[in-house]
CSV table of C-alpha atoms in Angstrom, one decimal:
chain,number,residue,atom,x,y,z
A,1,UNK,CA,-7.1,8.7,3.8
A,2,UNK,CA,-9.6,6.5,2.1
A,3,UNK,CA,-12.2,4.8,4.3
A,4,UNK,CA,-13.3,1.6,2.6
A,5,UNK,CA,-16.0,-0.8,3.8
A,6,UNK,CA,-16.5,-4.3,2.4
A,7,UNK,CA,-19.5,-6.5,2.7
A,8,UNK,CA,-20.1,-10.1,1.5
A,9,UNK,CA,-23.5,-11.7,1.4
A,10,UNK,CA,-24.9,-14.9,-0.1
A,11,UNK,CA,-28.5,-13.9,-1.0
A,12,UNK,CA,-29.6,-17.6,-1.4
A,13,UNK,CA,-31.4,-16.4,-4.6
A,14,UNK,CA,-33.9,-14.3,-2.7
A,15,UNK,CA,-34.8,-10.6,-2.9
A,16,UNK,CA,-33.4,-8.9,0.2
A,17,UNK,CA,-35.5,-7.0,2.7
A,18,UNK,CA,-34.1,-3.5,3.0
A,19,UNK,CA,-36.0,-2.7,6.2
A,20,UNK,CA,-34.6,-5.7,7.9
A,21,UNK,CA,-31.0,-5.4,6.6
A,22,UNK,CA,-30.4,-1.7,6.7
A,23,UNK,CA,-30.3,-1.2,10.5
A,24,UNK,CA,-27.3,-3.6,10.8
A,25,UNK,CA,-25.5,-2.9,7.5
A,26,UNK,CA,-22.8,-0.7,9.2
A,27,UNK,CA,-22.5,-2.7,12.4
A,28,UNK,CA,-18.8,-3.2,11.8
A,29,UNK,CA,-18.3,0.5,12.2
A,30,UNK,CA,-17.9,2.3,15.5
A,31,UNK,CA,-21.3,3.9,16.4
A,32,UNK,CA,-19.9,7.4,16.2
A,33,UNK,CA,-18.0,6.8,12.9
A,34,UNK,CA,-19.0,8.5,9.7
A,35,UNK,CA,-20.1,6.3,6.8
A,36,UNK,CA,-17.3,5.1,4.6
A,37,UNK,CA,-15.9,6.9,1.5
A,38,UNK,CA,-16.5,3.8,-0.6
A,39,UNK,CA,-18.7,0.7,0.0
A,40,UNK,CA,-18.1,-2.5,-2.0
A,41,UNK,CA,-20.7,-5.2,-1.8
A,42,UNK,CA,-20.0,-8.8,-2.9
A,43,UNK,CA,-23.1,-10.8,-3.6
A,44,UNK,CA,-23.3,-14.5,-4.3
A,45,UNK,CA,-26.4,-16.5,-5.5
A,46,UNK,CA,-27.9,-13.0,-6.2
A,47,UNK,CA,-31.0,-14.3,-7.9
A,48,UNK,CA,-32.6,-17.6,-9.2
A,49,UNK,CA,-30.4,-19.4,-11.7
A,50,UNK,CA,-32.5,-18.5,-14.8
A,51,UNK,CA,-32.7,-14.8,-13.9
A,52,UNK,CA,-29.0,-14.7,-13.1
A,53,UNK,CA,-28.0,-15.9,-16.5
A,54,UNK,CA,-30.7,-14.1,-18.5
A,55,UNK,CA,-29.5,-10.9,-16.7
A,56,UNK,CA,-30.4,-7.4,-17.6
A,57,UNK,CA,-34.0,-6.5,-16.5
A,58,UNK,CA,-34.4,-9.8,-14.7
A,59,UNK,CA,-31.7,-8.8,-12.3
A,60,UNK,CA,-32.7,-5.1,-11.8
A,61,UNK,CA,-35.3,-5.7,-9.0
A,62,UNK,CA,-32.6,-7.6,-7.0
A,63,UNK,CA,-30.0,-4.9,-7.3
A,64,UNK,CA,-32.6,-2.2,-6.7
A,65,UNK,CA,-33.3,-3.8,-3.3
A,66,UNK,CA,-29.6,-3.7,-2.4
A,67,UNK,CA,-29.4,0.0,-3.4
A,68,UNK,CA,-32.5,0.8,-1.3
A,69,UNK,CA,-30.8,-1.1,1.6
A,70,UNK,CA,-27.6,1.0,1.3
A,71,UNK,CA,-29.4,4.3,1.1
A,72,UNK,CA,-31.5,3.5,4.1
A,73,UNK,CA,-28.5,2.2,6.1
A,74,UNK,CA,-26.5,5.4,5.3
A,75,UNK,CA,-29.5,7.5,6.4
A,76,UNK,CA,-29.9,5.6,9.7
A,77,UNK,CA,-26.2,5.5,10.6
A,78,UNK,CA,-25.6,9.2,9.9
A,79,UNK,CA,-29.0,10.4,11.2
A,80,UNK,CA,-29.7,11.8,7.7
A,81,UNK,CA,-26.5,13.8,7.5
A,82,UNK,CA,-24.6,11.7,4.9
A,83,UNK,CA,-25.5,9.6,1.9
A,84,UNK,CA,-23.9,7.1,-0.5
A,85,UNK,CA,-24.5,7.1,-4.2
A,86,UNK,CA,-24.4,4.2,-6.6
A,87,UNK,CA,-21.2,4.1,-8.7
A,88,UNK,CA,-21.3,0.8,-10.7
A,89,UNK,CA,-22.7,-2.7,-10.7
A,90,UNK,CA,-21.3,-5.8,-12.5
A,91,UNK,CA,-22.6,-9.3,-12.4
A,92,UNK,CA,-21.5,-12.5,-14.0
A,93,UNK,CA,-23.8,-15.5,-13.6
A,94,UNK,CA,-24.8,-15.7,-9.9
A,95,UNK,CA,-22.1,-13.4,-8.6
A,96,UNK,CA,-22.2,-9.6,-8.4
A,97,UNK,CA,-20.3,-6.6,-7.2
A,98,UNK,CA,-21.8,-3.3,-6.4
A,99,UNK,CA,-19.9,-0.1,-5.6
A,100,UNK,CA,-21.3,2.9,-3.7
A,101,UNK,CA,-19.4,6.1,-2.7
A,102,UNK,CA,-19.9,9.4,-1.0
A,103,UNK,CA,-20.7,12.2,-3.5
A,104,UNK,CA,-17.3,14.0,-2.8
A,105,UNK,CA,-15.4,10.7,-3.2
A,106,UNK,CA,-17.3,9.7,-6.4
A,107,UNK,CA,-15.9,12.9,-8.0
A,108,UNK,CA,-12.4,11.6,-7.5
A,109,UNK,CA,-13.1,8.4,-9.5
A,110,UNK,CA,-11.3,8.9,-12.8
A,111,UNK,CA,-12.0,5.6,-14.5
A,112,UNK,CA,-13.5,2.1,-13.9
A,113,UNK,CA,-12.1,-1.1,-15.3
A,114,UNK,CA,-13.9,-4.5,-15.0
A,115,UNK,CA,-13.0,-8.2,-15.2
A,116,UNK,CA,-14.9,-11.4,-14.7
A,117,UNK,CA,-14.4,-15.2,-15.1
A,118,UNK,CA,-16.5,-18.2,-14.5
A,119,UNK,CA,-15.4,-21.5,-12.8
A,120,UNK,CA,-17.4,-24.6,-12.0
A,121,UNK,CA,-19.6,-26.3,-14.5
A,122,UNK,CA,-18.3,-25.5,-18.0
A,123,UNK,CA,-16.8,-22.3,-16.5
A,124,UNK,CA,-20.2,-20.7,-17.2
A,125,UNK,CA,-20.5,-18.7,-14.0
A,126,UNK,CA,-22.5,-20.6,-11.5
A,127,UNK,CA,-19.3,-20.1,-9.5
A,128,UNK,CA,-16.6,-17.5,-10.4
A,129,UNK,CA,-15.7,-13.9,-9.8
A,130,UNK,CA,-16.4,-10.4,-11.0
A,131,UNK,CA,-14.2,-7.4,-10.2
A,132,UNK,CA,-13.9,-3.7,-10.7
A,133,UNK,CA,-10.8,-1.5,-10.5
A,134,UNK,CA,-11.4,2.2,-9.6
A,135,UNK,CA,-8.8,4.8,-10.5
A,136,UNK,CA,-9.0,7.4,-7.7
A,137,UNK,CA,-7.3,10.8,-7.8
A,138,UNK,CA,-5.2,11.9,-4.9
A,139,UNK,CA,-6.1,15.4,-3.6
A,140,UNK,CA,-3.6,18.0,-4.7
A,141,UNK,CA,-1.8,15.6,-7.0
A,142,UNK,CA,-2.0,14.3,-10.6
A,143,UNK,CA,-1.3,10.8,-9.4
A,144,UNK,CA,-4.1,8.1,-9.3
A,145,UNK,CA,-4.3,5.1,-7.0
A,146,UNK,CA,-6.1,2.0,-8.0
A,147,UNK,CA,-8.6,0.2,-5.7
A,148,UNK,CA,-9.4,-3.3,-7.0
A,149,UNK,CA,-12.5,-5.1,-5.5
A,150,UNK,CA,-13.3,-8.7,-6.3
A,151,UNK,CA,-16.5,-10.6,-5.5
A,152,UNK,CA,-16.0,-14.4,-5.6
A,153,UNK,CA,-17.8,-17.6,-5.1
A,154,UNK,CA,-15.7,-20.8,-5.1
A,155,UNK,CA,-16.5,-24.6,-5.1
A,156,UNK,CA,-18.5,-26.0,-2.2
A,157,UNK,CA,-18.1,-29.1,0.0
A,158,UNK,CA,-15.7,-29.9,2.8
A,159,UNK,CA,-13.4,-32.1,0.8
A,160,UNK,CA,-13.0,-29.8,-2.2
A,161,UNK,CA,-10.3,-27.4,-0.8
A,162,UNK,CA,-8.0,-28.4,-3.7
A,163,UNK,CA,-10.7,-27.5,-6.2
A,164,UNK,CA,-11.1,-24.1,-4.4
A,165,UNK,CA,-7.4,-23.5,-4.8
A,166,UNK,CA,-7.7,-24.4,-8.5
A,167,UNK,CA,-10.6,-22.0,-8.8
A,168,UNK,CA,-8.5,-19.2,-7.4
A,169,UNK,CA,-5.7,-20.1,-9.8
A,170,UNK,CA,-8.1,-20.0,-12.7
A,171,UNK,CA,-9.5,-16.7,-11.7
A,172,UNK,CA,-6.0,-15.1,-11.4
A,173,UNK,CA,-5.1,-16.5,-14.8
A,174,UNK,CA,-8.4,-15.5,-16.6
A,175,UNK,CA,-9.5,-12.2,-15.2
A,176,UNK,CA,-8.4,-9.4,-17.5
A,177,UNK,CA,-9.4,-5.8,-16.7
A,178,UNK,CA,-10.7,-3.7,-19.6
A,179,UNK,CA,-12.4,-0.3,-19.7
A,180,UNK,CA,-15.0,-0.4,-22.5
A,181,UNK,CA,-16.3,-3.9,-22.9
A,182,UNK,CA,-19.3,-5.1,-20.8
A,183,UNK,CA,-20.5,-7.8,-23.2
A,184,UNK,CA,-19.4,-10.6,-20.9
A,185,UNK,CA,-21.6,-9.5,-18.0
A,186,UNK,CA,-25.1,-10.5,-17.0
A,187,UNK,CA,-25.7,-7.0,-15.8
A,188,UNK,CA,-23.6,-3.9,-16.2
A,189,UNK,CA,-24.5,-0.4,-14.9
A,190,UNK,CA,-22.4,2.6,-14.3
A,191,UNK,CA,-22.9,6.3,-13.5
A,192,UNK,CA,-21.1,8.9,-15.7
A,193,UNK,CA,-17.8,9.9,-14.1
A,194,UNK,CA,-16.6,13.5,-13.7
A,195,UNK,CA,-13.2,12.8,-15.2
A,196,UNK,CA,-10.9,14.5,-17.6
A,197,UNK,CA,-8.6,11.4,-17.7
A,198,UNK,CA,-9.0,8.9,-20.5
A,199,UNK,CA,-9.0,5.4,-19.2
A,200,UNK,CA,-6.1,3.3,-20.3
A,201,UNK,CA,-6.8,1.0,-23.3
A,202,UNK,CA,-4.2,-1.5,-22.0
A,203,UNK,CA,-5.4,-4.6,-20.3
A,204,UNK,CA,-4.1,-5.8,-17.0
A,205,UNK,CA,-4.5,-8.7,-14.6
A,206,UNK,CA,-5.7,-9.1,-11.1
A,207,UNK,CA,-2.4,-8.4,-9.4
A,208,UNK,CA,-1.2,-4.9,-10.5
A,209,UNK,CA,1.7,-2.9,-9.0
A,210,UNK,CA,-0.4,0.3,-8.6
A,211,UNK,CA,-3.4,-1.3,-7.1
A,212,UNK,CA,-4.7,-2.2,-3.6
A,213,UNK,CA,-6.6,-5.6,-3.8
A,214,UNK,CA,-9.7,-6.5,-1.8
A,215,UNK,CA,-11.3,-10.0,-2.2
A,216,UNK,CA,-14.6,-10.7,-0.6
A,217,UNK,CA,-17.1,-13.5,-1.1
A,218,UNK,CA,-18.4,-17.0,-0.4
A,219,UNK,CA,-15.0,-18.6,-0.7
A,220,UNK,CA,-16.4,-21.8,0.8
A,221,UNK,CA,-13.3,-22.9,2.7
A,222,UNK,CA,-14.5,-25.0,5.6
A,223,UNK,CA,-13.3,-26.1,9.0
A,224,UNK,CA,-13.0,-29.8,8.3
A,225,UNK,CA,-11.7,-31.8,5.3
A,226,UNK,CA,-14.7,-34.3,5.3
A,227,UNK,CA,-18.4,-34.0,5.9
A,228,UNK,CA,-19.7,-34.3,9.5
A,229,UNK,CA,-20.7,-37.7,10.8
A,230,UNK,CA,-24.0,-38.4,12.4
A,231,UNK,CA,-22.7,-37.4,15.9
A,232,UNK,CA,-20.5,-34.5,14.9
A,233,UNK,CA,-23.1,-31.8,15.6
A,234,UNK,CA,-22.8,-32.6,19.3
A,235,UNK,CA,-19.4,-30.9,19.3
A,236,UNK,CA,-20.3,-27.9,17.2
A,237,UNK,CA,-19.4,-24.5,18.8
A,238,UNK,CA,-21.8,-23.0,21.4
A,239,UNK,CA,-21.9,-19.7,23.2
A,240,UNK,CA,-19.2,-19.5,26.0
A,241,UNK,CA,-17.0,-16.7,27.2
A,242,UNK,CA,-14.1,-18.9,28.0
A,243,UNK,CA,-11.8,-20.0,25.2
A,244,UNK,CA,-10.6,-22.8,27.4
A,245,UNK,CA,-13.8,-24.7,27.1
A,246,UNK,CA,-14.0,-27.2,24.2
A,247,UNK,CA,-17.2,-25.7,22.8
A,248,UNK,CA,-15.6,-22.3,22.2
A,249,UNK,CA,-15.4,-21.5,18.4
A,250,UNK,CA,-11.7,-20.8,18.5
A,251,UNK,CA,-11.0,-24.6,18.7
A,252,UNK,CA,-12.9,-25.1,15.4
A,253,UNK,CA,-11.0,-22.2,13.8
A,254,UNK,CA,-7.7,-24.1,14.3
A,255,UNK,CA,-8.8,-26.4,11.5
A,256,UNK,CA,-9.8,-23.6,9.1
A,257,UNK,CA,-8.9,-24.6,5.6
A,258,UNK,CA,-8.4,-21.1,4.3
A,259,UNK,CA,-5.9,-20.2,6.9
A,260,UNK,CA,-4.0,-23.4,6.3
A,261,UNK,CA,-4.1,-23.1,2.5
A,262,UNK,CA,-3.2,-19.4,2.5
A,263,UNK,CA,-0.2,-19.9,4.8
A,264,UNK,CA,1.0,-22.7,2.5
A,265,UNK,CA,0.8,-20.3,-0.4
A,266,UNK,CA,-1.8,-22.4,-2.3
A,267,UNK,CA,-4.5,-19.7,-2.4
A,268,UNK,CA,-5.2,-16.0,-2.0
A,269,UNK,CA,-1.5,-15.3,-2.5
A,270,UNK,CA,-0.2,-12.1,-0.8
A,271,UNK,CA,-3.5,-11.4,1.0
A,272,UNK,CA,-4.1,-11.0,4.7
A,273,UNK,CA,-7.1,-10.9,7.1
A,274,UNK,CA,-7.6,-9.8,10.6
A,275,UNK,CA,-7.7,-12.5,13.3
A,276,UNK,CA,-11.3,-13.8,13.6
A,277,UNK,CA,-12.8,-13.0,17.0
A,278,UNK,CA,-16.5,-13.8,16.3
A,279,UNK,CA,-18.3,-17.1,16.0
A,280,UNK,CA,-18.9,-19.0,12.7
A,281,UNK,CA,-21.3,-17.3,10.3
A,282,UNK,CA,-22.5,-20.4,8.5
A,283,UNK,CA,-24.7,-22.4,8.4
A,284,UNK,CA,-27.6,-21.8,10.8
A,285,UNK,CA,-30.8,-23.9,10.9
A,286,UNK,CA,-33.8,-21.8,12.0
A,287,UNK,CA,-37.5,-22.6,11.7
A,288,UNK,CA,-39.2,-20.3,9.2
A,289,UNK,CA,-41.5,-18.9,11.8
A,290,UNK,CA,-38.7,-17.6,14.0
A,291,UNK,CA,-36.1,-14.8,13.6
A,292,UNK,CA,-33.5,-16.1,16.0
A,293,UNK,CA,-30.4,-18.3,15.5
A,294,UNK,CA,-30.4,-19.3,19.1
A,295,UNK,CA,-32.8,-21.2,21.4
A,296,UNK,CA,-33.1,-21.3,25.2
A,297,UNK,CA,-32.4,-24.5,27.1
A,298,UNK,CA,-33.1,-25.4,30.7
A,299,UNK,CA,-31.1,-23.1,33.0
A,300,UNK,CA,-31.6,-20.1,30.8
A,301,UNK,CA,-28.6,-20.6,28.5
A,302,UNK,CA,-28.7,-20.0,24.8
A,303,UNK,CA,-27.5,-22.4,22.1
A,304,UNK,CA,-26.7,-21.8,18.5
A,305,UNK,CA,-28.8,-23.7,16.1
A,306,UNK,CA,-26.4,-25.1,13.4
A,307,UNK,CA,-27.4,-27.1,10.3
A,308,UNK,CA,-26.1,-30.6,11.3
A,309,UNK,CA,-25.1,-31.7,7.8
A,310,UNK,CA,-22.3,-29.1,7.4
A,311,UNK,CA,-19.4,-28.1,9.7
A,312,UNK,CA,-19.9,-24.5,10.9
A,313,UNK,CA,-17.6,-22.1,9.1
A,314,UNK,CA,-16.8,-18.5,8.3
A,315,UNK,CA,-17.6,-16.4,5.2
A,316,UNK,CA,-14.4,-14.4,4.3
A,317,UNK,CA,-12.8,-11.3,3.0
A,318,UNK,CA,-9.1,-10.7,2.3
A,319,UNK,CA,-7.0,-7.7,1.4
A,320,UNK,CA,-3.4,-6.5,1.0
A,321,UNK,CA,-3.8,-3.9,3.8
A,322,UNK,CA,-4.2,-3.9,7.5
A,323,UNK,CA,-7.9,-4.2,8.5
A,324,UNK,CA,-8.9,-2.1,11.5
A,325,UNK,CA,-12.2,-3.9,12.3
A,326,UNK,CA,-13.9,-7.1,11.3
A,327,UNK,CA,-17.4,-8.2,12.5
A,328,UNK,CA,-20.2,-10.5,11.6
A,329,UNK,CA,-23.4,-8.4,11.0
A,330,UNK,CA,-26.8,-9.3,12.2
A,331,UNK,CA,-28.3,-11.8,9.8
A,332,UNK,CA,-31.6,-12.7,11.4
A,333,UNK,CA,-33.6,-12.0,8.2
A,334,UNK,CA,-31.1,-13.4,5.7
A,335,UNK,CA,-32.4,-16.9,5.0
A,336,UNK,CA,-29.7,-18.4,7.1
A,337,UNK,CA,-27.6,-19.5,4.1
A,338,UNK,CA,-24.8,-17.1,4.7
A,339,UNK,CA,-24.9,-13.9,6.8
A,340,UNK,CA,-23.6,-10.5,5.9
A,341,UNK,CA,-20.0,-9.8,7.0
A,342,UNK,CA,-18.5,-6.4,7.2
A,343,UNK,CA,-14.9,-5.1,7.3
A,344,UNK,CA,-13.7,-1.6,7.5
A,345,UNK,CA,-10.3,-0.6,6.1
A,346,UNK,CA,-8.6,2.8,6.4
A,347,UNK,CA,-5.4,3.7,4.6
A,348,UNK,CA,-3.6,6.9,3.7
A,349,UNK,CA,-3.5,7.8,0.0
């Protein structure tokens, strides 16, 4: 069994605060669960635009903060009994993918292949995707199973769902996995692997018959096909236990673009996601001197503070396996651009 944990987070071009993020990093896990075998973190808008494209040493402080967060989170969740080690990092423009693993699982990684492609303005990488494919040995067997992780950031705006579909098409067409060429990446770092297997010199695409595929990121699919009017914010979702009430978030989810486009076979082909049972994760509007996404109103009830210029929506992950748990993670210190989302997947291999 491989226990895999996915996180996607739009950093809004800021350094993260490890002490604030770490306590909630594994909130999608049951409290008594062990930390996962492998952790894949999809980051969007990882740093200011100039730093993201200059790359290398300009990006290292941003990735160091993420690594510190992961190490602290593993320590807190396991009460100091388990740890995660950095395996590899790749970034392309403003999008990055980081892989961490338990020490005993890292020893099973036989090779790493990478791919990346830009979309958006001149396809230069202000939007796009970066991916890694891990070849993992099966205990007691000579066979290797591939795990493919993709970090993606697609076109924004409510009415641009067709452009997002085209982004996905371009990524599938243009992402080619190789083993020994990191020249295309803004940042590339990888620990030495304990492997006697030579990585294949053959290139391959995103969909591969021996690979399990996981896609996570700021896919930007919205819950409405046009921008909200001046009065639209009055019907945005609010806390309520009853799905029968019009302010329950499930009514907004019925208009979800990603669900519609995926079922119509126009995007994320062959991927599935768990039914969403938590409120929208985007976009909150919170004064800088507070750390809460809600406010009290007369009567003691709480209300979610949404940005009124965008329809509330969900940040997403997808995969070709059954997900056992999906949860929005506490994002009170995350600049309210896009909170962290976690998903845990277990499968026998």
